[in-house]
Coordinates of C-alpha atoms and ligand atoms in Angstrom, one line a residue:
M902 CA 0.0 -0.1 0.0
Q903 CA 2.8 2.4 1.1
F904 CA 4.7 1.4 -2.0
T905 CA 1.8 2.3 -4.4
V906 CA 1.3 5.7 -2.8
K907 CA 5.1 6.5 -2.9
A908 CA 5.2 5.3 -6.4
K909 CA 2.1 7.5 -7.3
L910 CA 3.7 10.6 -5.6
Q911 CA 7.0 9.8 -7.5
R912 CA 5.2 9.6 -10.8
A913 CA 3.3 12.8 -10.2
M914 CA 6.4 14.6 -9.3
A915 CA 7.9 13.4 -12.4
I916 CA 5.3 14.7 -14.5
F917 CA 5.2 18.0 -12.7
S918 CA 9.1 18.3 -13.0
F919 CA 8.6 17.6 -16.8
L920 CA 5.7 20.1 -17.1
T921 CA 7.2 23.0 -15.1
P922 CA 9.4 24.2 -18.0
V923 CA 6.4 24.0 -20.4
F924 CA 4.1 25.9 -18.1
A925 CA 6.9 28.6 -17.4
A926 CA 7.1 28.8 -21.3
V927 CA 3.3 29.1 -21.9
I928 CA 3.2 31.7 -19.1
C929 CA 6.0 33.6 -20.7
I930 CA 4.5 33.5 -24.2
L931 CA 1.1 34.7 -22.6
I932 CA 3.0 37.8 -20.9
V933 CA 4.7 38.7 -24.0
M934 CA 1.5 38.7 -26.0
I935 CA -0.4 40.6 -23.4
V936 CA 2.5 43.4 -23.3
Q937 CA 2.3 43.6 -27.0
R938 CA -1.2 44.0 -27.2
K939 CA -1.1 46.6 -24.6
R940 CA 1.7 48.5 -26.5
K941 CA -0.3 48.3 -29.9
T942 CA -3.5 49.9 -28.4
K943 CA -1.3 52.7 -26.8
G944 CA 0.6 53.3 -30.0
G945 CA -2.6 53.2 -32.2
G946 CA -4.6 55.3 -29.7
S947 CA -3.1 58.5 -31.0
E948 CA -3.5 57.2 -34.6
R949 CA -7.2 56.5 -34.0
K950 CA -7.9 59.7 -32.5
D951 CA -7.1 61.3 -35.9
S952 CA -8.9 58.9 -38.1
I953 CA -11.9 58.0 -35.9
K954 CA -13.8 61.3 -35.2
E955 CA -16.4 61.9 -32.8
P956 CA -19.6 60.7 -34.2
R957 CA -21.5 63.6 -35.7
P958 CA -24.6 62.3 -37.3
W959 CA -25.5 65.9 -38.3
V960 CA -22.7 65.9 -40.9
D961 CA -23.3 64.4 -44.4
E962 CA -20.1 62.8 -45.1
D963 CA -20.7 62.5 -48.9
L964 CA -20.7 66.4 -49.1
Q965 CA -17.6 67.2 -47.3
D966 CA -14.9 68.9 -49.0
N967 CA -12.7 68.3 -46.1
T968 CA -12.5 71.8 -44.8
D969 CA -14.1 70.9 -41.6
I970 CA -11.5 68.2 -40.8
L971 CA -9.3 70.9 -38.9
T972 CA -11.9 71.7 -36.5
E973 CA -13.0 69.8 -33.5
A974 CA -16.5 71.2 -33.1
G975 CA -17.5 71.8 -29.7
K976 CA -14.1 72.4 -28.3
D977 CA -14.1 76.1 -28.3
D978 CA -17.8 76.9 -28.7
W979 CA -19.1 80.3 -27.9
Q980 CA -22.5 81.1 -26.5
D981 CA -24.1 84.5 -26.5
E982 CA -25.2 85.7 -23.0
E983 CA -28.5 86.6 -24.7
E984 CA -29.0 82.9 -25.9
E985 CA -28.5 81.8 -22.4
N986 CA -31.3 83.9 -20.9
L987 CA -33.8 83.5 -23.9
Q988 CA -37.3 84.5 -22.9
H989 CA -40.2 82.4 -23.8
I990 CA -43.5 84.3 -25.2
P991 CA -47.0 83.2 -25.8
F992 CA -47.3 81.6 -29.3
T993 CA -49.6 83.3 -31.8
G994 CA -50.3 81.1 -34.8
M995 CA -53.1 80.9 -37.5
R996 CA -56.2 78.8 -37.1
Y997 CA -58.5 78.3 -40.1
P998 CA -62.0 76.7 -40.3
E999 CA -61.8 73.1 -41.3
K1000 CA -63.3 73.8 -44.8
E1001 CA -60.9 76.5 -45.4
M1002 CA -58.1 74.3 -44.5
V1003 CA -59.0 71.6 -47.0
S1004 CA -59.4 74.2 -49.7
R1005 CA -55.8 75.8 -48.9
S1006 CA -54.2 72.5 -48.6
K1007 CA -55.6 71.8 -52.2
E1008 CA -54.6 75.0 -53.4
F1009 CA -51.1 74.7 -52.2
Y1010 CA -50.8 71.2 -53.6
E1011 CA -51.8 72.5 -57.0
L1012 CA -49.5 75.2 -57.1
L1013 CA -46.3 73.1 -56.1
N1014 CA -47.4 70.3 -58.4
Q1015 CA -46.8 72.7 -61.3
R1016 CA -43.2 72.7 -60.1
R1017 CA -40.7 71.8 -62.6
S1018 CA -36.9 71.7 -62.9
V1019 CA -36.5 73.9 -66.0
R1020 CA -33.1 74.0 -67.7
F1021 CA -34.0 76.7 -70.1
I1022 CA -34.1 80.1 -68.5
S1023 CA -34.5 83.5 -70.2
A1024 CA -32.5 86.5 -69.6
E1025 CA -35.6 88.6 -68.9
P1026 CA -34.8 90.7 -65.7
V1027 CA -36.4 89.6 -62.4
P1028 CA -37.1 92.4 -59.8
R1029 CA -34.4 92.2 -57.1
E1030 CA -36.8 92.7 -54.4
V1031 CA -38.6 89.3 -55.4
I1032 CA -35.2 87.7 -54.8
N1033 CA -34.7 89.2 -51.4
N1034 CA -38.1 88.1 -50.3
I1035 CA -37.8 84.8 -51.4
I1036 CA -34.5 84.4 -49.4
R1037 CA -36.4 85.9 -46.5
V1038 CA -38.8 83.0 -46.8
A1039 CA -36.0 80.5 -47.0
G1040 CA -34.6 82.0 -43.8
T1041 CA -37.8 81.2 -41.9
S1042 CA -36.7 77.5 -42.0
P1043 CA -36.2 75.7 -38.7
S1044 CA -32.8 74.6 -38.0
G1045 CA -31.0 72.5 -35.6
A1046 CA -30.7 74.4 -32.1
H1047 CA -31.8 77.5 -34.1
T1048 CA -28.4 77.8 -35.5
E1049 CA -29.5 79.1 -39.1
P1050 CA -26.5 77.5 -40.7
W1051 CA -27.0 78.9 -44.1
T1052 CA -25.7 81.6 -46.5
F1053 CA -27.5 82.4 -49.7
V1054 CA -25.0 83.9 -52.2
V1055 CA -27.0 85.9 -54.9
V1056 CA -24.9 86.3 -58.1
E1057 CA -26.1 88.7 -60.8
D1058 CA -22.8 90.1 -62.1
P1059 CA -22.6 88.5 -65.6
E1060 CA -18.7 88.0 -65.4
T1061 CA -19.0 86.0 -62.0
K1062 CA -22.0 84.0 -63.5
H1063 CA -19.7 83.1 -66.5
R1064 CA -16.8 82.1 -64.3
I1065 CA -19.1 79.9 -62.5
R1066 CA -20.4 78.4 -65.6
E1067 CA -16.8 77.7 -66.7
I1068 CA -15.9 76.0 -63.5
I1069 CA -19.1 73.7 -63.3
E1070 CA -18.8 72.8 -67.1
E1071 CA -15.2 71.8 -66.8
E1072 CA -16.0 69.7 -63.8
E1073 CA -19.2 68.3 -65.2
E1074 CA -17.4 67.3 -68.4
I1075 CA -15.1 65.3 -66.4
N1076 CA -17.9 63.8 -64.3
Y1077 CA -20.0 62.8 -67.5
C1078 CA -16.9 61.6 -69.5
K1079 CA -14.8 60.0 -66.8
R1080 CA -15.5 60.2 -63.3
M1081 CA -19.0 59.0 -62.8
G1082 CA -19.2 56.0 -64.8
D1083 CA -21.8 54.4 -67.3
K1084 CA -24.5 53.8 -64.8
W1085 CA -24.8 57.6 -63.8
V1086 CA -24.6 58.7 -67.5
N1087 CA -27.3 56.3 -68.5
D1088 CA -29.6 57.1 -65.4
L1089 CA -29.4 60.8 -66.5
K1090 CA -30.1 60.3 -70.3
R1091 CA -33.7 60.5 -70.3
L1092 CA -33.5 63.9 -68.6
R1093 CA -31.1 65.0 -71.4
T1094 CA -28.7 66.7 -69.4
N1095 CA -25.3 67.2 -70.1
W1096 CA -22.2 69.3 -69.0
V1097 CA -23.3 72.4 -71.0
K1098 CA -25.2 74.6 -68.8
E1099 CA -26.4 77.7 -70.6
Y1100 CA -28.7 78.9 -68.0
L1101 CA -25.7 79.7 -65.7
D1102 CA -25.1 82.6 -68.2
T1103 CA -28.6 83.4 -69.1
A1104 CA -30.7 83.3 -65.8
P1105 CA -30.7 86.8 -64.2
F1106 CA -29.8 85.4 -60.8
L1107 CA -27.9 82.5 -59.6
I1108 CA -28.4 81.6 -55.8
L1109 CA -25.7 79.5 -54.3
I1110 CA -26.6 78.0 -50.9
F1111 CA -23.9 77.1 -48.8
K1112 CA -24.2 75.1 -45.4
Q1113 CA -22.2 76.4 -42.7
V1114 CA -20.6 73.4 -41.0
Y1115 CA -19.8 75.1 -37.9
G1116 CA -20.3 78.8 -36.8
L1117 CA -17.3 81.2 -36.9
H1118 CA -17.2 83.8 -34.3
S1119 CA -15.2 87.2 -34.9
S1120 CA -13.0 86.0 -31.8
N1121 CA -12.3 82.8 -33.9
K1122 CA -14.3 80.6 -31.6
K1123 CA -16.5 78.0 -33.3
K1124 CA -19.9 76.9 -32.7
T1125 CA -21.5 73.4 -33.3
H1126 CA -24.0 73.6 -36.1
Y1127 CA -26.2 70.6 -35.3
Y1128 CA -27.7 68.7 -38.3
N1129 CA -26.5 71.6 -40.7
E1130 CA -27.1 69.6 -43.8
I1131 CA -30.7 68.7 -43.1
S1132 CA -31.5 72.1 -41.9
V1133 CA -30.1 73.9 -44.9
S1134 CA -31.8 71.3 -47.1
I1135 CA -35.0 72.1 -45.5
A1136 CA -34.4 76.0 -46.2
C1137 CA -33.6 74.9 -50.0
G1138 CA -37.3 73.2 -50.1
I1139 CA -38.7 76.1 -48.7
L1140 CA -37.0 78.5 -51.2
L1141 CA -38.1 76.2 -54.0
A1142 CA -41.7 76.6 -52.9
A1143 CA -41.2 80.5 -52.6
I1144 CA -39.9 80.5 -56.3
Q1145 CA -42.7 78.5 -57.4
N1146 CA -45.1 80.9 -55.6
V1147 CA -43.8 83.9 -57.6
G1148 CA -44.1 82.3 -60.8
L1149 CA -40.3 82.0 -61.6
V1150 CA -38.4 78.7 -62.4
T1151 CA -35.2 77.1 -61.3
V1152 CA -33.4 73.7 -61.4
T1153 CA -32.2 72.1 -58.4
T1154 CA -28.3 71.6 -59.1
T1155 CA -25.8 70.1 -56.9
P1156 CA -22.6 70.8 -59.1
L1157 CA -20.4 67.6 -58.4
N1158 CA -16.9 68.3 -57.2
C1159 CA -17.2 72.1 -57.8
G1160 CA -17.9 73.1 -54.1
P1161 CA -14.3 74.1 -53.1
R1162 CA -13.6 76.0 -56.4
L1163 CA -16.9 78.0 -56.0
R1164 CA -16.3 78.6 -52.5
V1165 CA -13.1 80.2 -53.2
L1166 CA -14.5 82.1 -56.3
L1167 CA -17.1 83.6 -54.1
E1168 CA -14.8 84.4 -51.1
R1169 CA -16.6 82.2 -48.8
P1170 CA -15.0 81.2 -45.4
V1171 CA -13.7 77.8 -44.7
N1172 CA -16.7 76.8 -42.7
E1173 CA -19.1 77.1 -45.7
K1174 CA -19.7 74.3 -48.2
L1175 CA -21.8 74.6 -51.3
L1176 CA -24.9 72.4 -50.9
M1177 CA -27.0 73.6 -53.9
L1178 CA -27.1 76.0 -56.8
L1179 CA -30.4 77.5 -58.2
P1180 CA -30.4 79.6 -61.2
I1181 CA -33.4 81.7 -61.1
G1182 CA -35.6 83.6 -63.8
Y1183 CA -38.6 83.2 -66.2
P1184 CA -38.6 80.0 -68.4
S1185 CA -37.4 80.7 -72.0
K1186 CA -40.2 80.8 -74.7
D1187 CA -39.1 77.3 -76.1
A1188 CA -38.5 75.7 -72.7
T1189 CA -39.4 71.9 -72.6
V1190 CA -39.2 69.5 -69.5
P1191 CA -39.3 65.7 -69.5
D1192 CA -42.7 64.3 -69.2
L1193 CA -42.3 62.9 -65.7
Q1194 CA -45.0 61.4 -63.7
R1195 CA -45.2 61.7 -59.9
K1196 CA -46.1 58.6 -57.6
P1197 CA -49.6 58.8 -56.4
L1198 CA -50.6 59.2 -52.7
E1199 CA -51.0 55.5 -52.1
D1200 CA -47.3 54.9 -53.2
I1201 CA -45.8 57.6 -51.0
M1202 CA -48.0 57.4 -47.8
V1203 CA -48.2 54.6 -45.1
V1204 CA -50.9 55.0 -42.5
V1205 CA -50.3 53.2 -39.2
Ligands
FMN990 C1 -30.7 66.7 -54.8 C2 -31.1 67.0 -56.1 C3 -29.9 67.2 -56.9 C4 -30.2 67.5 -58.4 N1 -29.2 67.8 -59.1 C5 -29.4 68.2 -60.3 C6 -28.4 68.5 -61.3 O1 -27.2 68.6 -60.8 N2 -28.6 69.0 -62.5 C7 -29.8 68.8 -63.1 O2 -30.1 69.2 -64.2 N3 -30.8 68.5 -62.2 C8 -30.7 68.2 -60.9 N4 -31.7 67.8 -60.2 C9 -33.1 68.0 -60.7 C10 -33.7 66.6 -60.8 O3 -33.2 66.0 -62.1 C11 -35.3 66.7 -60.9 O4 -35.8 67.3 -59.8 C12 -36.0 65.5 -61.2 O5 -35.8 65.0 -62.5 C13 -37.4 65.6 -61.2 O6 -38.0 66.5 -62.0 P1 -38.8 67.8 -61.4 O7 -38.1 68.6 -60.6 O8 -39.2 68.5 -62.5 O9 -40.1 67.4 -60.7 C14 -31.5 67.6 -58.8 C15 -32.6 67.4 -57.9 C16 -32.3 67.2 -56.6 C17 -33.6 66.9 -55.6

């Protein structure tokens, strides 16, 4: 009996003494792996700080021209004292009888249903006051935290309009011929658009709408412009409705890859990025539009 216990003990010790160097080696490998991983995360941390920015869902990554990469919005925000002590006042809104509501909603639909993107615009002059008023209307748009992150640049100088045309046609020719590929070109075929944009010279006014990706105070402090892309897009929608309301025409354009050059041409600051360009005027006498149909209510509305 004693012999068996002793033998077992001896065998266990033999195994243990054999395994000890193996254990030691495994533990060493584990330690090395842990240290290496720690070093990696430490070293990569600074790299990641640059490449992974704070999540900012109000920024549309597609439309960035990299001018906002230098800023860490929120870091040096300024806030006016007035803003902090903002008073709340009674709301005074309109209220219509139901019947009138129905007729107004129908009339407004009929007005906006006539809106079309018109790419043939006459040179006939348009009163400047009308332009001021429709931009006033656009400025009534809601905006994230009431930051009003928009700049409407009105161009009426023929030379500047022509320079804008040159820049856009140059970039658009590359878009159509090289940059955008067959699918994009084919999808646009039925609209009969190309890189020649005569309306940029003929329209009496061009309105270039810039989104301010952050606010810039005279003290060089910055202010976060929450959801600036959505806010400015809503303002543009309201502007389109205002243009329709006065019987003028436009075509919504988003000149691809032209933003930075147009920003420099128009001497806009780095916190502004071109979102849209609207040529405005009367339609030319021979203007045509593609015979597009709009989806009926059943196809665009879901009632839950
Ligand atoms: C975001 C956006 C970008 C557009 N970009 C252009 C453009 O760069 N050039 C153009 O000729 N039309 C452009 N359009 C106009 C569309 O082609 C047009 O709205 C569409 O064909 C429907 O026609 P409608 O506006 O007459 O209803 C754009 C429209 C939107 C909403």
